[in-house]
Coordinates of C-alpha atoms and ligand atoms in Angstrom, one line a residue:
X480 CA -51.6 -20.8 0.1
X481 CA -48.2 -19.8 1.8
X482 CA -46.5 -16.9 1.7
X483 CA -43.0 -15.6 2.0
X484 CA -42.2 -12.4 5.1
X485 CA -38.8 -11.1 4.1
X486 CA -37.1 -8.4 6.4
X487 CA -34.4 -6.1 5.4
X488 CA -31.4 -7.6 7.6
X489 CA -28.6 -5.3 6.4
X490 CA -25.8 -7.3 3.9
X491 CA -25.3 -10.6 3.5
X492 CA -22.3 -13.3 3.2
X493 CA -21.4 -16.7 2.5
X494 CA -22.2 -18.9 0.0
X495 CA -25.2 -20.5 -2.5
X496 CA -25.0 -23.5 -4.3
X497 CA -27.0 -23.5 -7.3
X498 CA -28.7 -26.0 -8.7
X499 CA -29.2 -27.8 -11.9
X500 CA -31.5 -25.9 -14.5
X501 CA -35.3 -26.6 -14.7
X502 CA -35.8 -25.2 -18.4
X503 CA -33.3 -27.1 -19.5
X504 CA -34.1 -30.4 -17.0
X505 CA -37.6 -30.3 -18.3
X506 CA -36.4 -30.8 -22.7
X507 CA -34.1 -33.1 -21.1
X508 CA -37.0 -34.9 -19.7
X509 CA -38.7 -35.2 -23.0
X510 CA -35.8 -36.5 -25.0
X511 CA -36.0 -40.0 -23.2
X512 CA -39.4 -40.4 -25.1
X513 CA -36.9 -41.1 -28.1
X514 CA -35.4 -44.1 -27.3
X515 CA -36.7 -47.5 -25.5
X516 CA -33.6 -47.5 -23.7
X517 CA -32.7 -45.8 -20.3
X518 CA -32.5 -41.8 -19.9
X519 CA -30.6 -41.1 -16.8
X520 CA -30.5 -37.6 -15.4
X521 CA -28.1 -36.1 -12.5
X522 CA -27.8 -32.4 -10.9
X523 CA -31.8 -32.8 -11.2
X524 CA -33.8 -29.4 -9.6
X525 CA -36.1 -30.6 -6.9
X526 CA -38.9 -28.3 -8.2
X527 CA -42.7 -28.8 -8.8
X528 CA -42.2 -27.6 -12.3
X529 CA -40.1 -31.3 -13.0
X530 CA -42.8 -33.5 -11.1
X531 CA -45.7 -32.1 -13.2
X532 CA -43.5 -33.2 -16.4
X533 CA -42.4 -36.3 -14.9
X534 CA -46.4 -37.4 -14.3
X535 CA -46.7 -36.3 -17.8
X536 CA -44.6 -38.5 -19.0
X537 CA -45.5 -41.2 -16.9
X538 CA -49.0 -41.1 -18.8
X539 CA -47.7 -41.7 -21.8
X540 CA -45.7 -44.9 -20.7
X541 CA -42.7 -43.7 -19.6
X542 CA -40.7 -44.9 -16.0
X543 CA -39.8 -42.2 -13.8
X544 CA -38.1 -42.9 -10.7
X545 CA -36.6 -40.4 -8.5
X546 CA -32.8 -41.3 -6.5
X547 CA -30.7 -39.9 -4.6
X548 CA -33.3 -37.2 -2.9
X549 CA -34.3 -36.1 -5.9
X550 CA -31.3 -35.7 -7.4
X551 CA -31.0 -38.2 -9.8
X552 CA -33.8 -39.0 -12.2
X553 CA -33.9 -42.5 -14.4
X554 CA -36.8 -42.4 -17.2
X555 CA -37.0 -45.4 -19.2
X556 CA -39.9 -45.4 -22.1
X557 CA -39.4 -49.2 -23.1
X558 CA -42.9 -48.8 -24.7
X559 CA -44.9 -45.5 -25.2
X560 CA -48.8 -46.7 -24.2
X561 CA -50.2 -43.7 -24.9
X562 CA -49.5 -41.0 -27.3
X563 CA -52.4 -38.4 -25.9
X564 CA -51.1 -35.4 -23.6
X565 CA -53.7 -34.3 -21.5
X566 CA -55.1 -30.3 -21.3
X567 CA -55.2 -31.3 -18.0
X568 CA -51.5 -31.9 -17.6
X569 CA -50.1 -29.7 -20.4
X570 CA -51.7 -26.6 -19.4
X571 CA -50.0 -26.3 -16.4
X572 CA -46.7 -26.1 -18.0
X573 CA -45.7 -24.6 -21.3
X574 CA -42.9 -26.6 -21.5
X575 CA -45.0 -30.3 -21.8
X576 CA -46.0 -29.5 -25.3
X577 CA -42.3 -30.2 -26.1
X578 CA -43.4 -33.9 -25.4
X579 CA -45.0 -33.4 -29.2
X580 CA -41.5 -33.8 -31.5
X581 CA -40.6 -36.8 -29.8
X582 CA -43.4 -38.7 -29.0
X583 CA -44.3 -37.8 -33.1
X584 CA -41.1 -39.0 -34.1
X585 CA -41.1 -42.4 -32.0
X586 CA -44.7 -43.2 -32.1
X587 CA -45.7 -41.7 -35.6
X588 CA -48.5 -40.3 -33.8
X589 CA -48.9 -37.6 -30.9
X590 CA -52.2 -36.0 -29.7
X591 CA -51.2 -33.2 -27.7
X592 CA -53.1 -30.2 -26.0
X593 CA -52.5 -26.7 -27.2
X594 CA -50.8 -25.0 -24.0
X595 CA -53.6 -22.1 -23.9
X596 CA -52.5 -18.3 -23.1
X597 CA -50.2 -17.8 -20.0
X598 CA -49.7 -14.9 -17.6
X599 CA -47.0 -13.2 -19.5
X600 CA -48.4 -13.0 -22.8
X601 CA -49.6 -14.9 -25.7
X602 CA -46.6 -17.6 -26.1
X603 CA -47.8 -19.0 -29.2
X604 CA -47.2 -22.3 -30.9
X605 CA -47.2 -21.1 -34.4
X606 CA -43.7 -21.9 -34.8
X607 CA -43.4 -25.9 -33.5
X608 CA -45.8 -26.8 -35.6
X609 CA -44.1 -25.1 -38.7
X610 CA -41.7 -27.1 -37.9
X611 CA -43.5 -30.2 -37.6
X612 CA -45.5 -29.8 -40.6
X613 CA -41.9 -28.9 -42.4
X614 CA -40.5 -32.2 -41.0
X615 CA -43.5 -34.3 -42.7
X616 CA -46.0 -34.6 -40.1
X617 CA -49.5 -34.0 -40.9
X618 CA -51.3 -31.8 -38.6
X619 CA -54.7 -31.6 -37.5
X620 CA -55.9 -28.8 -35.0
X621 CA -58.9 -30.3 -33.1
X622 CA -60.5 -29.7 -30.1
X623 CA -57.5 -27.8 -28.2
X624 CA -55.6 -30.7 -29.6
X625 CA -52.9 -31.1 -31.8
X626 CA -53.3 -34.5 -33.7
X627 CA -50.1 -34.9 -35.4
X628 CA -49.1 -38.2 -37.7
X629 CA -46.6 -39.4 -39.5
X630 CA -47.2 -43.5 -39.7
X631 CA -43.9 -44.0 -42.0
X632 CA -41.5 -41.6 -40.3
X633 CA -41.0 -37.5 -40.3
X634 CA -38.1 -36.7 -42.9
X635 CA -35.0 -34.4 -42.5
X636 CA -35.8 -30.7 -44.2
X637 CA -34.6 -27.1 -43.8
X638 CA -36.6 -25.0 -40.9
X639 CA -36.3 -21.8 -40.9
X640 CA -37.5 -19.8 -37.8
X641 CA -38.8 -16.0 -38.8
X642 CA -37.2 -15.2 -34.9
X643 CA -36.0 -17.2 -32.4
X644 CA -37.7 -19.7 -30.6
X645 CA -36.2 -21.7 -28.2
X646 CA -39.0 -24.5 -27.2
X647 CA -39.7 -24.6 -31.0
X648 CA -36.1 -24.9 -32.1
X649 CA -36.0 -27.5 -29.4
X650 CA -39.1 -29.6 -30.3
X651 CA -37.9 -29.2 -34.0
X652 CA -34.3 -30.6 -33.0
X653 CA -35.5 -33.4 -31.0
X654 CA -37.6 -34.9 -33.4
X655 CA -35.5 -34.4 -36.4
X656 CA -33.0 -36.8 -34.4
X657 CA -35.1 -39.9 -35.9
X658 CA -35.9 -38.5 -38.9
X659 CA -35.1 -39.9 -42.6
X660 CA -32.1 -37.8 -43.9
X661 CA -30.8 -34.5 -42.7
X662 CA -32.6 -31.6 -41.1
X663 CA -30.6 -28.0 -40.9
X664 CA -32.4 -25.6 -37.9
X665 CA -31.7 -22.0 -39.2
X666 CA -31.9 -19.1 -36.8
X667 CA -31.7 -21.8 -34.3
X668 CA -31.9 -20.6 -30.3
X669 CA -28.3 -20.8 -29.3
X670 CA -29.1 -21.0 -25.6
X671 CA -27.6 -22.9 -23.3
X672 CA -30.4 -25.2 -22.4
X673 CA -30.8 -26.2 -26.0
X674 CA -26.9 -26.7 -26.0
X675 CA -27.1 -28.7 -23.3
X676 CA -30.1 -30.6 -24.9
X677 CA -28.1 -31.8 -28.0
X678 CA -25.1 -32.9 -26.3
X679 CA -27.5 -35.3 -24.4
X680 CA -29.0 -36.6 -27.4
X681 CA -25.7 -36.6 -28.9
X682 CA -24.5 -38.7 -26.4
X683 CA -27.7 -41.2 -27.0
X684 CA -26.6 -41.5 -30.3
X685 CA -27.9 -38.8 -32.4
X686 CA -26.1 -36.7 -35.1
X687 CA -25.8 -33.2 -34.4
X688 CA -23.7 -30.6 -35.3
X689 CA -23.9 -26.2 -34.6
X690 CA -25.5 -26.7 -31.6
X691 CA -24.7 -23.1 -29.9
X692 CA -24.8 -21.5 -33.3
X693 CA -27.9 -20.0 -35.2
X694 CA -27.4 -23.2 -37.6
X695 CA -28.1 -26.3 -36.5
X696 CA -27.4 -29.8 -38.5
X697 CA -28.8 -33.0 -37.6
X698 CA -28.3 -36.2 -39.6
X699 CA -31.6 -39.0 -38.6
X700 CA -30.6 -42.0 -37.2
X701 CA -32.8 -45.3 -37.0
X702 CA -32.8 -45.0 -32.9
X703 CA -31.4 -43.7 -30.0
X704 CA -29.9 -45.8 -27.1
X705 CA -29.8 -45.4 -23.0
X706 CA -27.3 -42.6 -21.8
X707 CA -26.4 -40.4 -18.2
X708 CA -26.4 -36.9 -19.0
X709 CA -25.8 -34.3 -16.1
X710 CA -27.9 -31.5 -16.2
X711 CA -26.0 -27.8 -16.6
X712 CA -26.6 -25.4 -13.8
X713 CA -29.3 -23.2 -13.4
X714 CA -28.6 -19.7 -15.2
X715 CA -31.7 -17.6 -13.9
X716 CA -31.4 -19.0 -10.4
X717 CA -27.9 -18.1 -10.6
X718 CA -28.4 -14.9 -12.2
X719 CA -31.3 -13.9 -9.3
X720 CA -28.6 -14.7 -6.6
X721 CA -26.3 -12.3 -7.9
X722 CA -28.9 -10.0 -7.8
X723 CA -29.1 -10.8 -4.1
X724 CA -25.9 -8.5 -2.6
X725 CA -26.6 -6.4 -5.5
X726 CA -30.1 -5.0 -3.4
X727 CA -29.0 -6.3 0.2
X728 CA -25.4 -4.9 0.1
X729 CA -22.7 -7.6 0.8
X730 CA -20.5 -10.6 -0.8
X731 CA -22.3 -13.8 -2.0
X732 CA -20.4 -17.0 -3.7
X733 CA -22.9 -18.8 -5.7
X734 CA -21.2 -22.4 -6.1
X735 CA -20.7 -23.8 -9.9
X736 CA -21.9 -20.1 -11.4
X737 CA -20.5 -19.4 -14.9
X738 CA -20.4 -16.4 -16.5
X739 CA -20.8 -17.6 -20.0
X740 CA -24.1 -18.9 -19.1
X741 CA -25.3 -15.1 -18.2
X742 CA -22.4 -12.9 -19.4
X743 CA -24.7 -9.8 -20.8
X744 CA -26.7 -9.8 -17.7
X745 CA -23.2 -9.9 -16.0
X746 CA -21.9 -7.1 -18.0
X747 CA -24.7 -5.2 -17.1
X748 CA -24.8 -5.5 -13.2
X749 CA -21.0 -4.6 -13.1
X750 CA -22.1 -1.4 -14.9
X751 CA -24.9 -0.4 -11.8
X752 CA -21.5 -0.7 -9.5
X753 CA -21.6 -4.1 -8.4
X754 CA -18.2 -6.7 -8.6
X755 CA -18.1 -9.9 -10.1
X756 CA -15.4 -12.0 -9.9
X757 CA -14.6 -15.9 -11.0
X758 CA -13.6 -18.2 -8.2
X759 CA -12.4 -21.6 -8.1
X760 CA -15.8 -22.3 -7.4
X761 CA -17.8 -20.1 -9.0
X762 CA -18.7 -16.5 -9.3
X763 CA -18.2 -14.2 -6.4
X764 CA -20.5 -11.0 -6.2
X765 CA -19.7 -8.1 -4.2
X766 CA -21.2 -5.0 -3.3
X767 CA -19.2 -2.9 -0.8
X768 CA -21.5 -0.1 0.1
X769 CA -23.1 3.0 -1.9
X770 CA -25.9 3.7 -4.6
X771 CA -26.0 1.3 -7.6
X772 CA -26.2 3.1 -10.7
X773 CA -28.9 3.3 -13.4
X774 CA -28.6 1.3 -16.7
X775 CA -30.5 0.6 -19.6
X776 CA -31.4 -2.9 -20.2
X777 CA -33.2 -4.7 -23.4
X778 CA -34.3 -8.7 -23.0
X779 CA -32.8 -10.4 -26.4
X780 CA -32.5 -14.7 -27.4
X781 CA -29.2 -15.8 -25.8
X782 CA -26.2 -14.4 -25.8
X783 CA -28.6 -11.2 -24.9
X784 CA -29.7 -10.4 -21.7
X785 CA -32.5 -13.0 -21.1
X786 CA -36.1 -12.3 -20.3
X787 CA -36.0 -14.2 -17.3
X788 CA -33.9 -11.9 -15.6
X789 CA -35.7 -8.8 -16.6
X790 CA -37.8 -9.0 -12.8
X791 CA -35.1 -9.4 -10.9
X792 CA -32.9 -6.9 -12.5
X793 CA -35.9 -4.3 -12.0
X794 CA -35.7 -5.3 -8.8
X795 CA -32.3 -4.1 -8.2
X796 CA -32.7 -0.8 -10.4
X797 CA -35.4 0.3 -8.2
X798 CA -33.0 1.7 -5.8
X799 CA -30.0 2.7 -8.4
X800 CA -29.1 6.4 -8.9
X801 CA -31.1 7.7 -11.9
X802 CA -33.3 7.1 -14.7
X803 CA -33.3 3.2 -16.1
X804 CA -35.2 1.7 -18.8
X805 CA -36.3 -1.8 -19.6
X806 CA -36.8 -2.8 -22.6
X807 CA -38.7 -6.0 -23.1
X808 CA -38.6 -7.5 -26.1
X809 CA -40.0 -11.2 -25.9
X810 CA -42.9 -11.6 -23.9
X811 CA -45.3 -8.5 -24.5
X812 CA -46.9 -8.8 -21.2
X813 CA -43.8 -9.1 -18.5
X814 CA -43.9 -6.4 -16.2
X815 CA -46.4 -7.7 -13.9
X816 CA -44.4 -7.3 -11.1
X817 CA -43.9 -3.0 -11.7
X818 CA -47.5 -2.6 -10.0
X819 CA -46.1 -4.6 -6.6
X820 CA -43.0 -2.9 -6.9
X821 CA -44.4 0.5 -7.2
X822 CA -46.7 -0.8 -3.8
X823 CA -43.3 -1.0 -2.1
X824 CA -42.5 3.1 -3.0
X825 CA -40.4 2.0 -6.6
X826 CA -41.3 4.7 -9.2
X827 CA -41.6 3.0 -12.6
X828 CA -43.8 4.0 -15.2
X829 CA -44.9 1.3 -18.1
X830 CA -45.8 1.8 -21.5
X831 CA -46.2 -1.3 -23.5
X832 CA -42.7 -3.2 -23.5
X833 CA -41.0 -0.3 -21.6
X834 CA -40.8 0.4 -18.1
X835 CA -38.7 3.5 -16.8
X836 CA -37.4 3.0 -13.5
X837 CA -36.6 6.5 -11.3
X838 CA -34.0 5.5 -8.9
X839 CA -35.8 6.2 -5.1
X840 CA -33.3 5.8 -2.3
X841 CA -35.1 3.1 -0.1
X842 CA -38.2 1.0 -1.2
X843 CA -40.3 0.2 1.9
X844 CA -41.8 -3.7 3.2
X845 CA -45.5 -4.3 1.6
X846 CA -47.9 -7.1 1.1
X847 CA -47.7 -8.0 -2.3
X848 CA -48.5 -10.6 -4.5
X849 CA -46.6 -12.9 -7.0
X850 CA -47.8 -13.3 -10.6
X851 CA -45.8 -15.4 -12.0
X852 CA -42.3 -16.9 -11.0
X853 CA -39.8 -14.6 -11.8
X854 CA -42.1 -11.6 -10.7
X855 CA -42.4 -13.3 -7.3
X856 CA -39.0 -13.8 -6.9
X857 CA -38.1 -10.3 -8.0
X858 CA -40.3 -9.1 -4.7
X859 CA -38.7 -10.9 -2.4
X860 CA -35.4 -9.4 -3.8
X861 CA -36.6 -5.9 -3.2
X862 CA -38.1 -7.4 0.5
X863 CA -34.1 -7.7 1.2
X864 CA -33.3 -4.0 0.9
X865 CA -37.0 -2.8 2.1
X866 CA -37.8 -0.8 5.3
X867 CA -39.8 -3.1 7.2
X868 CA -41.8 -6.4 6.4
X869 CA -42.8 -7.8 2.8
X870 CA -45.1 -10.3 2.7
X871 CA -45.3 -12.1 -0.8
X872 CA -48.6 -14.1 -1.0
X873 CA -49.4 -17.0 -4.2
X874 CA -45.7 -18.4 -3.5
X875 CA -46.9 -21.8 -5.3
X876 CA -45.5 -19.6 -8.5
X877 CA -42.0 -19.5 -6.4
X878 CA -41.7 -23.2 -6.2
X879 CA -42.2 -24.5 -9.5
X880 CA -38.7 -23.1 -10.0
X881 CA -36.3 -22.1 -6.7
X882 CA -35.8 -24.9 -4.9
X883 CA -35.4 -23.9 -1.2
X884 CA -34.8 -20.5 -1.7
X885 CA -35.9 -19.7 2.0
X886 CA -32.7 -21.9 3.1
X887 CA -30.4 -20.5 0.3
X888 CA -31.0 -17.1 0.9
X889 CA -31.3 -17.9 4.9
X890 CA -27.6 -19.5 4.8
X891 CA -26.4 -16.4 3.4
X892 CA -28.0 -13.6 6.4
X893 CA -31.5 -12.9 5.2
X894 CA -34.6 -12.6 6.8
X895 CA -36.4 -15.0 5.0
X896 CA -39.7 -17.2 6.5
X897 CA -42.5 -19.6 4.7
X898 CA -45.4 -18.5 6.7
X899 CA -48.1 -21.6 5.8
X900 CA -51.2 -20.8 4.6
Ligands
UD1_1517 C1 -38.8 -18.3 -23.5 C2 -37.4 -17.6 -23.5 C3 -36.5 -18.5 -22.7 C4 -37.0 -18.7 -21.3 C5 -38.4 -19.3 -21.3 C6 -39.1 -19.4 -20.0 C7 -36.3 -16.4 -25.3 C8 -36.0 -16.3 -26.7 N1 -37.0 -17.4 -24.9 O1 -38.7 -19.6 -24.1 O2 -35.2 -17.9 -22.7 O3 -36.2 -19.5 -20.6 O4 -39.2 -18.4 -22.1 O5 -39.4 -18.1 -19.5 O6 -35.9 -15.5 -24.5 N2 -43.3 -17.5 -30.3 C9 -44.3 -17.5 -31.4 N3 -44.6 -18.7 -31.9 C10 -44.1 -19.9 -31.5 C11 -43.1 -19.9 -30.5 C12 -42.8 -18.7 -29.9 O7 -44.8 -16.5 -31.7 O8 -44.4 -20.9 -32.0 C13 -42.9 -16.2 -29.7 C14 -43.3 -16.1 -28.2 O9 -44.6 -15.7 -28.0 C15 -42.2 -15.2 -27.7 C16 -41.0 -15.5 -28.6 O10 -41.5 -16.1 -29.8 O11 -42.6 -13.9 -27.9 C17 -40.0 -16.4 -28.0 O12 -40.6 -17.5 -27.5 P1 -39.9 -18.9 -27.1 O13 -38.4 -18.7 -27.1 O14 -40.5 -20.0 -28.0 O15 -40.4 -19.2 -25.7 P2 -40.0 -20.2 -24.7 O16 -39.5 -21.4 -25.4 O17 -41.0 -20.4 -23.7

């Protein structure tokens, strides 16, 4: 298995494109299931995390083909063959049992596999299946399988989600597309990935409206047709760069960064000190020398500060002057990466969803090991500032969702290297 050896190598400058978002990439996957016509994808991430979906897919009948280095992805399910997703392939990635709305809502019929637990906490599935079962599918819970049907069509209704949910507001939207009549989505997930999501099955001919708001409307049609959707760029991996000079020290352009996509984690690193400015081509970041300061931070559904950003921002707290705490509020068990951090000299202390973070002026390199992705990357963050050499072991977490971030962060003055293993 490889592993990452980062060195503190004092600020860092230039610029990082980012790419094009893999939570949003993979629904956008799983909306070409809806139509027999072609789904073409551009600004596609060249992460693991999108092959593992696209074999998915490919079992159930579905073309993928792969252009442009990657960059460009044409899916074209002319037929679906087979309407079983495989443990196998679902539980390596949560985000395959989204392949349930649409294959349900095409075929009539979807055996899928229940995802099973995952490192940072439960993630149930309570919630998509309400939503299913609300639409007029008839569930059957089986094995580890979900055996859904609905052999004359799912029909529009009203769902309402207790909290927010965004893979179950998005499994819920994309089948209601082909359903019978009109399906309103209340406390709807107004992130940007499920924004994004509508406005490609909008332009393959579906009816939506509120998409971005907590209310979503979607009038069924009878199908969808081909359409080339471009993929929005990638929020957390934008949102980790910035964390970048933030730890290192320094001035970083990341290239087609937006600030609406992440303004309350934005808001929040200009209060530890740290600039943040918009550019012709994106966001610039600067740091210009002395202590970030402490701030309190609490993970919340978009437009709140999201979960995924909850590592990395740790990350950069570790050093800040004073007394932070993190709130997490989504995923019970996300602070995986305090016990590594603490390895490196941070000074946190956990207590359920909490962590307190005491300000220490330098962390120091260590060998630590990623547990899942945004933990991993949240080490090699703090690697930039450390004293000394941080080895991160169990990248393979890394790469289902930074694509070449030894280059990126390389091209702007780290000390990053992929030692094979
Ligand atoms: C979540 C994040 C999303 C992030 C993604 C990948 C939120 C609201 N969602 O999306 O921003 O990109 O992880 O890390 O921040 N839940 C249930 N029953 C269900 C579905 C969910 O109890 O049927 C719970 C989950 O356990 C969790 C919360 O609801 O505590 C939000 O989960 P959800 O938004 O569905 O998770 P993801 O779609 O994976």
């Amino acid at each position: 298995m490889d592993s990452i050896l980062v060195k503190g190598n004092g600020p860092l400058s230039g610029q990082i494109p980012i790419s094009g978002a893999k939570n949003t990439c993979l629904k956008l996957m799983t909306a070409a299931l809806l139509s027999d016509e072609p789904l073409t994808l551009t600004n596609v991430p060249r992460l693991s995390d999108i092959k593992t979906l696209g074999a998915l897919l490919e079992s159930l009948g579905c073309e993928v083909a792969l252009l442009q280095d990657g960059r460009v992805m044409a899916l074209s399910a002319g037929e679906i063959t087979n309407r079983k997703a495989d443990y196998e392939m679902v539980r390596k990635l949560r985000a395959s049992f989204n392949v349930l709305g649409p294959l349900v809502a095409r075929a009539g019929e979807a055996v899928v596999s229940l995802p099973g637990g995952c490192a940072i906490g439960a993630r149930k599935v309570d919630l998509h299946l309400m939503a299913l079962e609300k639409l007029g599918a008839k569930l059957d819970l089986n094995e580890g399988y979900v055996h859904a049907s609905a052999p004359n069509g799912l029909k529009g209704a009203v769902i309402e989600f207790p909290f927010v949910t965004v893979g179950g507001t998005e499994n819920a939207l994309t089948a209601a597309t082909l359903a019978k009549g009109t399906t309103v989505i209340k406390n709807a997930a107004r992130e940007p990935d499920t924004v994004d999501l509508a406005k490609c099955l909008s332009s393959m001919g579906a009816k939506i409206s509120g998409a971005g708001t907590s209310e979503i409307t979607i009038e069924g049609v009878d199908r969808l047709h081909g359409a080339t959707h471009e993929v929005i760029p990638d929020r957390i991996e934008l949102g980790t760069f910035m964390c970048a000079p933030a730890i290192a020290g320094g001035e970083i352009e990341l290239i087609g960064g937006r600030r609406e996509l992440l303004s309350a984690f934005c808001d929040k690193l200009e209060a530890t000190g740290i600039a943040i400015e918009d550019t012709a081509l994106g966001l610039k970041v600067s740091n210009t020398g002395g202590r970030a300061t402490a701030v309190d931070v609490e993970t919340a559904p978009f437009p709140g500060f999201a979960t995924d950003l909850q590592a990395q921002m740790m990350a950069h707290l570790c050093t800040a002057s004073g007394v932070s705490v993190l709130n997490e509020t989504i995923f019970e068990n996300r602070f995986m990466h305090a016990p590594e951090l603490i390895r490196m000299g941070a000074k946190i202390d956990v207590q359920g969803g909490i962590a307190k973070v005491t300000g220490v002026e330098k962390l120091k390199g260590a060998q630590v090991m990623a547990t899942d992705l945004r933990a991993s990357v949240s080490l090699i963050l703090a690697g930039l500032a450390a004293e000394g050499e941080t080895l991160v072991s169990r990248v393979y977490h890394l790469d289902r969702g930074y694509e070449r971030i030894e280059e990126k962060l390389g091209a702007v003055g780290a000390s990053i290297e992929r030692v094979k293993g």
